[in-house]
C-alpha atoms as a PDB file:
ATOM      1  CA  UNK A   1       0.000   0.000   0.000  1.00  0.00           C
ATOM      2  CA  UNK A   2       2.773   2.414   0.929  1.00  0.00           C
ATOM      3  CA  UNK A   3       4.553   1.767  -2.391  1.00  0.00           C
ATOM      4  CA  UNK A   4       1.308   2.328  -4.276  1.00  0.00           C
ATOM      5  CA  UNK A   5       0.811   5.672  -2.518  1.00  0.00           C
ATOM      6  CA  UNK A   6       4.408   6.648  -3.248  1.00  0.00           C
ATOM      7  CA  UNK A   7       4.012   5.765  -6.923  1.00  0.00           C
ATOM      8  CA  UNK A   8       0.762   7.721  -7.167  1.00  0.00           C
ATOM      9  CA  UNK A   9       2.324  10.734  -5.519  1.00  0.00           C
ATOM     10  CA  UNK A  10       5.424  10.607  -7.716  1.00  0.00           C
ATOM     11  CA  UNK A  11       3.282  10.393 -10.830  1.00  0.00           C
ATOM     12  CA  UNK A  12       1.124  13.307  -9.771  1.00  0.00           C
ATOM     13  CA  UNK A  13       4.157  15.406  -8.932  1.00  0.00           C
ATOM     14  CA  UNK A  14       5.699  14.991 -12.353  1.00  0.00           C
ATOM     15  CA  UNK A  15       2.672  14.643 -14.601  1.00  0.00           C
ATOM     16  CA  UNK A  16       0.298  17.485 -15.224  1.00  0.00           C
ATOM     17  CA  UNK A  17      -3.410  16.709 -15.058  1.00  0.00           C
ATOM     18  CA  UNK A  18      -5.271  16.384 -18.351  1.00  0.00           C
ATOM     19  CA  UNK A  19      -6.172  19.766 -19.764  1.00  0.00           C
ATOM     20  CA  UNK A  20      -3.956  21.412 -17.178  1.00  0.00           C
ATOM     21  CA  UNK A  21      -2.971  25.024 -17.326  1.00  0.00           C
ATOM     22  CA  UNK A  22       0.709  25.803 -17.810  1.00  0.00           C
ATOM     23  CA  UNK A  23       2.752  24.824 -14.760  1.00  0.00           C
ATOM     24  CA  UNK A  24       2.446  27.312 -11.982  1.00  0.00           C
ATOM     25  CA  UNK A  25       5.554  28.710 -10.407  1.00  0.00           C
ATOM     26  CA  UNK A  26       6.769  28.992  -6.860  1.00  0.00           C
ATOM     27  CA  UNK A  27       7.780  32.133  -5.059  1.00  0.00           C
ATOM     28  CA  UNK A  28      11.376  31.936  -3.836  1.00  0.00           C
ATOM     29  CA  UNK A  29      10.195  31.419  -0.232  1.00  0.00           C
ATOM     30  CA  UNK A  30       8.105  28.436  -1.332  1.00  0.00           C
ATOM     31  CA  UNK A  31      11.043  26.907  -3.202  1.00  0.00           C
ATOM     32  CA  UNK A  32      13.209  27.517  -0.128  1.00  0.00           C
ATOM     33  CA  UNK A  33      10.786  25.529   2.025  1.00  0.00           C
ATOM     34  CA  UNK A  34      11.149  22.577  -0.361  1.00  0.00           C
ATOM     35  CA  UNK A  35      14.944  22.912  -0.234  1.00  0.00           C
ATOM     36  CA  UNK A  36      14.862  23.055   3.567  1.00  0.00           C
ATOM     37  CA  UNK A  37      12.873  19.829   3.754  1.00  0.00           C
ATOM     38  CA  UNK A  38      15.312  18.023   1.459  1.00  0.00           C
ATOM     39  CA  UNK A  39      18.580  19.357   2.905  1.00  0.00           C
ATOM     40  CA  UNK A  40      18.954  17.012   5.914  1.00  0.00           C
ATOM     41  CA  UNK A  41      18.706  13.915   3.713  1.00  0.00           C
ATOM     42  CA  UNK A  42      21.002  15.471   1.112  1.00  0.00           C
ATOM     43  CA  UNK A  43      23.573  16.217   3.818  1.00  0.00           C
ATOM     44  CA  UNK A  44      23.158  12.764   5.374  1.00  0.00           C
ATOM     45  CA  UNK A  45      23.663  10.911   2.091  1.00  0.00           C
ATOM     46  CA  UNK A  46      26.526  13.181   1.022  1.00  0.00           C
ATOM     47  CA  UNK A  47      28.315  12.439   4.295  1.00  0.00           C
ATOM     48  CA  UNK A  48      27.729   8.717   3.756  1.00  0.00           C
ATOM     49  CA  UNK A  49      29.221   8.826   0.262  1.00  0.00           C
ATOM     50  CA  UNK A  50      32.189  11.007   1.202  1.00  0.00           C
ATOM     51  CA  UNK A  51      33.117   9.350   4.507  1.00  0.00           C
ATOM     52  CA  UNK A  52      35.496   6.842   2.958  1.00  0.00           C
ATOM     53  CA  UNK A  53      37.093   9.468   0.693  1.00  0.00           C
ATOM     54  CA  UNK A  54      37.939  11.893   3.508  1.00  0.00           C
ATOM     55  CA  UNK A  55      40.326  11.735   6.457  1.00  0.00           C
ATOM     56  CA  UNK A  56      38.825  11.280   9.945  1.00  0.00           C
ATOM     57  CA  UNK A  57      39.498  14.953  10.740  1.00  0.00           C
ATOM     58  CA  UNK A  58      37.436  16.204   7.767  1.00  0.00           C
ATOM     59  CA  UNK A  59      34.436  18.363   8.651  1.00  0.00           C
ATOM     60  CA  UNK A  60      31.937  16.001   7.027  1.00  0.00           C
ATOM     61  CA  UNK A  61      33.217  13.047   9.037  1.00  0.00           C
ATOM     62  CA  UNK A  62      33.699  14.836  12.356  1.00  0.00           C
ATOM     63  CA  UNK A  63      30.775  17.275  12.364  1.00  0.00           C
ATOM     64  CA  UNK A  64      28.003  16.017  10.109  1.00  0.00           C
ATOM     65  CA  UNK A  65      25.725  14.769  12.913  1.00  0.00           C
ATOM     66  CA  UNK A  66      25.258  18.177  14.611  1.00  0.00           C
ATOM     67  CA  UNK A  67      24.933  19.888  11.231  1.00  0.00           C
ATOM     68  CA  UNK A  68      22.275  17.428  10.077  1.00  0.00           C
ATOM     69  CA  UNK A  69      20.408  17.804  13.387  1.00  0.00           C
ATOM     70  CA  UNK A  70      20.325  21.590  12.946  1.00  0.00           C
ATOM     71  CA  UNK A  71      18.956  21.207   9.415  1.00  0.00           C
ATOM     72  CA  UNK A  72      16.482  18.517  10.477  1.00  0.00           C
ATOM     73  CA  UNK A  73      14.891  20.827  13.056  1.00  0.00           C
ATOM     74  CA  UNK A  74      14.438  23.527  10.427  1.00  0.00           C
ATOM     75  CA  UNK A  75      13.160  20.978   7.884  1.00  0.00           C
ATOM     76  CA  UNK A  76      10.473  19.870  10.331  1.00  0.00           C
ATOM     77  CA  UNK A  77       9.346  23.500  10.769  1.00  0.00           C
ATOM     78  CA  UNK A  78       9.364  24.071   6.988  1.00  0.00           C
ATOM     79  CA  UNK A  79       7.320  20.961   6.099  1.00  0.00           C
ATOM     80  CA  UNK A  80       3.839  22.586   6.350  1.00  0.00           C
ATOM     81  CA  UNK A  81       4.954  25.343   3.966  1.00  0.00           C
ATOM     82  CA  UNK A  82       6.576  22.809   1.639  1.00  0.00           C
ATOM     83  CA  UNK A  83       3.285  20.869   1.517  1.00  0.00           C
ATOM     84  CA  UNK A  84       1.493  24.019   0.354  1.00  0.00           C
ATOM     85  CA  UNK A  85       4.183  24.606  -2.266  1.00  0.00           C
ATOM     86  CA  UNK A  86       3.817  21.038  -3.536  1.00  0.00           C
ATOM     87  CA  UNK A  87       0.049  21.428  -3.709  1.00  0.00           C
ATOM     88  CA  UNK A  88       0.537  24.546  -5.801  1.00  0.00           C
ATOM     89  CA  UNK A  89       2.460  22.472  -8.364  1.00  0.00           C
ATOM     90  CA  UNK A  90       0.260  19.391  -8.417  1.00  0.00           C
ATOM     91  CA  UNK A  91      -3.282  18.329  -9.016  1.00  0.00           C
ATOM     92  CA  UNK A  92      -5.464  19.236  -6.011  1.00  0.00           C
ATOM     93  CA  UNK A  93      -6.807  15.681  -5.994  1.00  0.00           C
ATOM     94  CA  UNK A  94      -3.607  14.529  -4.260  1.00  0.00           C
ATOM     95  CA  UNK A  95      -3.965  16.931  -1.318  1.00  0.00           C
ATOM     96  CA  UNK A  96      -4.780  14.055   1.090  1.00  0.00           C
ATOM     97  CA  UNK A  97      -1.500  12.375   0.100  1.00  0.00           C
ATOM     98  CA  UNK A  98       0.423  15.565   0.832  1.00  0.00           C
ATOM     99  CA  UNK A  99      -0.681  15.292   4.434  1.00  0.00           C
ATOM    100  CA  UNK A 100       1.283  12.056   4.850  1.00  0.00           C
ATOM    101  CA  UNK A 101       4.934  11.260   5.405  1.00  0.00           C
ATOM    102  CA  UNK A 102       4.935   9.520   2.023  1.00  0.00           C
ATOM    103  CA  UNK A 103       4.902  12.918   0.292  1.00  0.00           C
ATOM    104  CA  UNK A 104       7.852  14.095   2.354  1.00  0.00           C
ATOM    105  CA  UNK A 105       9.764  10.886   1.667  1.00  0.00           C
ATOM    106  CA  UNK A 106       9.106  11.238  -2.071  1.00  0.00           C
ATOM    107  CA  UNK A 107      10.317  14.842  -2.079  1.00  0.00           C
ATOM    108  CA  UNK A 108      13.520  13.985  -0.252  1.00  0.00           C
ATOM    109  CA  UNK A 109      14.112  10.827  -2.293  1.00  0.00           C
ATOM    110  CA  UNK A 110      13.788  12.757  -5.552  1.00  0.00           C
ATOM    111  CA  UNK A 111      16.091  15.525  -4.314  1.00  0.00           C
ATOM    112  CA  UNK A 112      18.704  13.105  -2.979  1.00  0.00           C
ATOM    113  CA  UNK A 113      18.754  11.093  -6.203  1.00  0.00           C
ATOM    114  CA  UNK A 114      19.114  14.233  -8.324  1.00  0.00           C
ATOM    115  CA  UNK A 115      21.882  15.778  -6.236  1.00  0.00           C
ATOM    116  CA  UNK A 116      23.738  13.091  -4.327  1.00  0.00           C
ATOM    117  CA  UNK A 117      23.497  10.634  -7.199  1.00  0.00           C
ATOM    118  CA  UNK A 118      25.789  12.941  -9.188  1.00  0.00           C
ATOM    119  CA  UNK A 119      28.556  13.202  -6.585  1.00  0.00           C
ATOM    120  CA  UNK A 120      31.982  12.077  -7.692  1.00  0.00           C
ATOM    121  CA  UNK A 121      33.998  10.957  -4.653  1.00  0.00           C
ATOM    122  CA  UNK A 122      36.895  12.929  -6.131  1.00  0.00           C
ATOM    123  CA  UNK A 123      34.907  16.066  -5.256  1.00  0.00           C
ATOM    124  CA  UNK A 124      34.465  15.170  -1.593  1.00  0.00           C
ATOM    125  CA  UNK A 125      37.286  17.493  -0.520  1.00  0.00           C
ATOM    126  CA  UNK A 126      35.458  20.442  -2.072  1.00  0.00           C
ATOM    127  CA  UNK A 127      32.178  19.253  -0.619  1.00  0.00           C
ATOM    128  CA  UNK A 128      33.824  19.060   2.804  1.00  0.00           C
ATOM    129  CA  UNK A 129      34.990  22.670   2.442  1.00  0.00           C
ATOM    130  CA  UNK A 130      31.520  23.829   1.379  1.00  0.00           C
ATOM    131  CA  UNK A 131      29.906  22.022   4.320  1.00  0.00           C
ATOM    132  CA  UNK A 132      32.300  23.713   6.741  1.00  0.00           C
ATOM    133  CA  UNK A 133      31.439  27.102   5.211  1.00  0.00           C
ATOM    134  CA  UNK A 134      27.704  26.401   5.488  1.00  0.00           C
ATOM    135  CA  UNK A 135      27.914  25.257   9.105  1.00  0.00           C
ATOM    136  CA  UNK A 136      27.651  28.697  10.755  1.00  0.00           C
ATOM    137  CA  UNK A 137      24.811  29.816   8.487  1.00  0.00           C
ATOM    138  CA  UNK A 138      21.191  29.394   9.543  1.00  0.00           C
ATOM    139  CA  UNK A 139      19.549  26.656   7.423  1.00  0.00           C
ATOM    140  CA  UNK A 140      17.121  29.205   5.937  1.00  0.00           C
ATOM    141  CA  UNK A 141      20.065  31.193   4.585  1.00  0.00           C
ATOM    142  CA  UNK A 142      21.495  28.062   2.992  1.00  0.00           C
ATOM    143  CA  UNK A 143      18.148  27.295   1.343  1.00  0.00           C
ATOM    144  CA  UNK A 144      17.951  30.906   0.156  1.00  0.00           C
ATOM    145  CA  UNK A 145      21.434  30.679  -1.363  1.00  0.00           C
ATOM    146  CA  UNK A 146      20.534  27.450  -3.146  1.00  0.00           C
ATOM    147  CA  UNK A 147      17.299  28.837  -4.608  1.00  0.00           C
ATOM    148  CA  UNK A 148      18.951  32.123  -5.625  1.00  0.00           C
ATOM    149  CA  UNK A 149      21.820  30.258  -7.305  1.00  0.00           C
ATOM    150  CA  UNK A 150      19.352  28.040  -9.168  1.00  0.00           C
ATOM    151  CA  UNK A 151      17.353  31.096 -10.291  1.00  0.00           C
ATOM    152  CA  UNK A 152      20.558  32.707 -11.529  1.00  0.00           C
ATOM    153  CA  UNK A 153      21.607  29.591 -13.429  1.00  0.00           C
ATOM    154  CA  UNK A 154      18.088  29.178 -14.849  1.00  0.00           C
ATOM    155  CA  UNK A 155      18.225  32.731 -16.242  1.00  0.00           C
ATOM    156  CA  UNK A 156      21.619  32.013 -17.811  1.00  0.00           C
ATOM    157  CA  UNK A 157      20.282  28.795 -19.312  1.00  0.00           C
ATOM    158  CA  UNK A 158      17.283  30.650 -20.763  1.00  0.00           C
ATOM    159  CA  UNK A 159      19.659  33.197 -22.320  1.00  0.00           C
ATOM    160  CA  UNK A 160      21.741  30.369 -23.805  1.00  0.00           C
ATOM    161  CA  UNK A 161      24.856  31.366 -21.882  1.00  0.00           C
ATOM    162  CA  UNK A 162      27.752  28.999 -21.426  1.00  0.00           C
ATOM    163  CA  UNK A 163      28.035  27.027 -18.218  1.00  0.00           C
ATOM    164  CA  UNK A 164      24.286  26.765 -17.689  1.00  0.00           C
ATOM    165  CA  UNK A 165      23.760  23.383 -19.324  1.00  0.00           C
ATOM    166  CA  UNK A 166      22.154  20.722 -17.184  1.00  0.00           C
ATOM    167  CA  UNK A 167      20.404  23.222 -14.925  1.00  0.00           C
ATOM    168  CA  UNK A 168      16.996  21.816 -13.991  1.00  0.00           C
ATOM    169  CA  UNK A 169      13.973  23.711 -15.235  1.00  0.00           C
ATOM    170  CA  UNK A 170      12.670  24.558 -11.793  1.00  0.00           C
ATOM    171  CA  UNK A 171       9.235  26.119 -11.483  1.00  0.00           C
ATOM    172  CA  UNK A 172      10.489  29.211  -9.623  1.00  0.00           C
ATOM    173  CA  UNK A 173       8.757  32.427 -10.631  1.00  0.00           C
ATOM    174  CA  UNK A 174      10.942  34.858 -12.530  1.00  0.00           C
ATOM    175  CA  UNK A 175      11.886  37.954 -10.603  1.00  0.00           C
ATOM    176  CA  UNK A 176      10.360  41.101 -12.104  1.00  0.00           C
ATOM    177  CA  UNK A 177      12.965  43.146 -13.980  1.00  0.00           C
ATOM    178  CA  UNK A 178      13.481  46.659 -12.558  1.00  0.00           C
END
């Protein structure tokens, strides 16, 4: 039953309903709530992958548990807002599913597979450095940096600029031009 619910949710998250309007977009704060929910699992899996490639004194090996705990607390607070953001992007018929942990697990599983699945263990030294730089920041700031960077890269991709290939087409609303 749980797998059937997960499959239904995944399908509804990626497939637009018949006769659907163009995909709606998320405000940056809504996208940040989704990032916040996914970050603890992304950090956890990144630490798992990089543990064997880093020395015992590396930040990821020595400090990942407190960092993940800090992000987990913020992810738990962000979940109600992330549910509303997901509902904005999906068919309203799945709203009851969004009120379950299955929806949260699907969101984090998709994010982890898209991000952590691309990690080359040769990059773990750089990842360790980035994690140590993120440590003092509040989790909301980290999510804001991620969403802002993705918006920036999405704009460069839309303009056909170099270095923007492979950027996901995220449904984040374009910022109005001044």
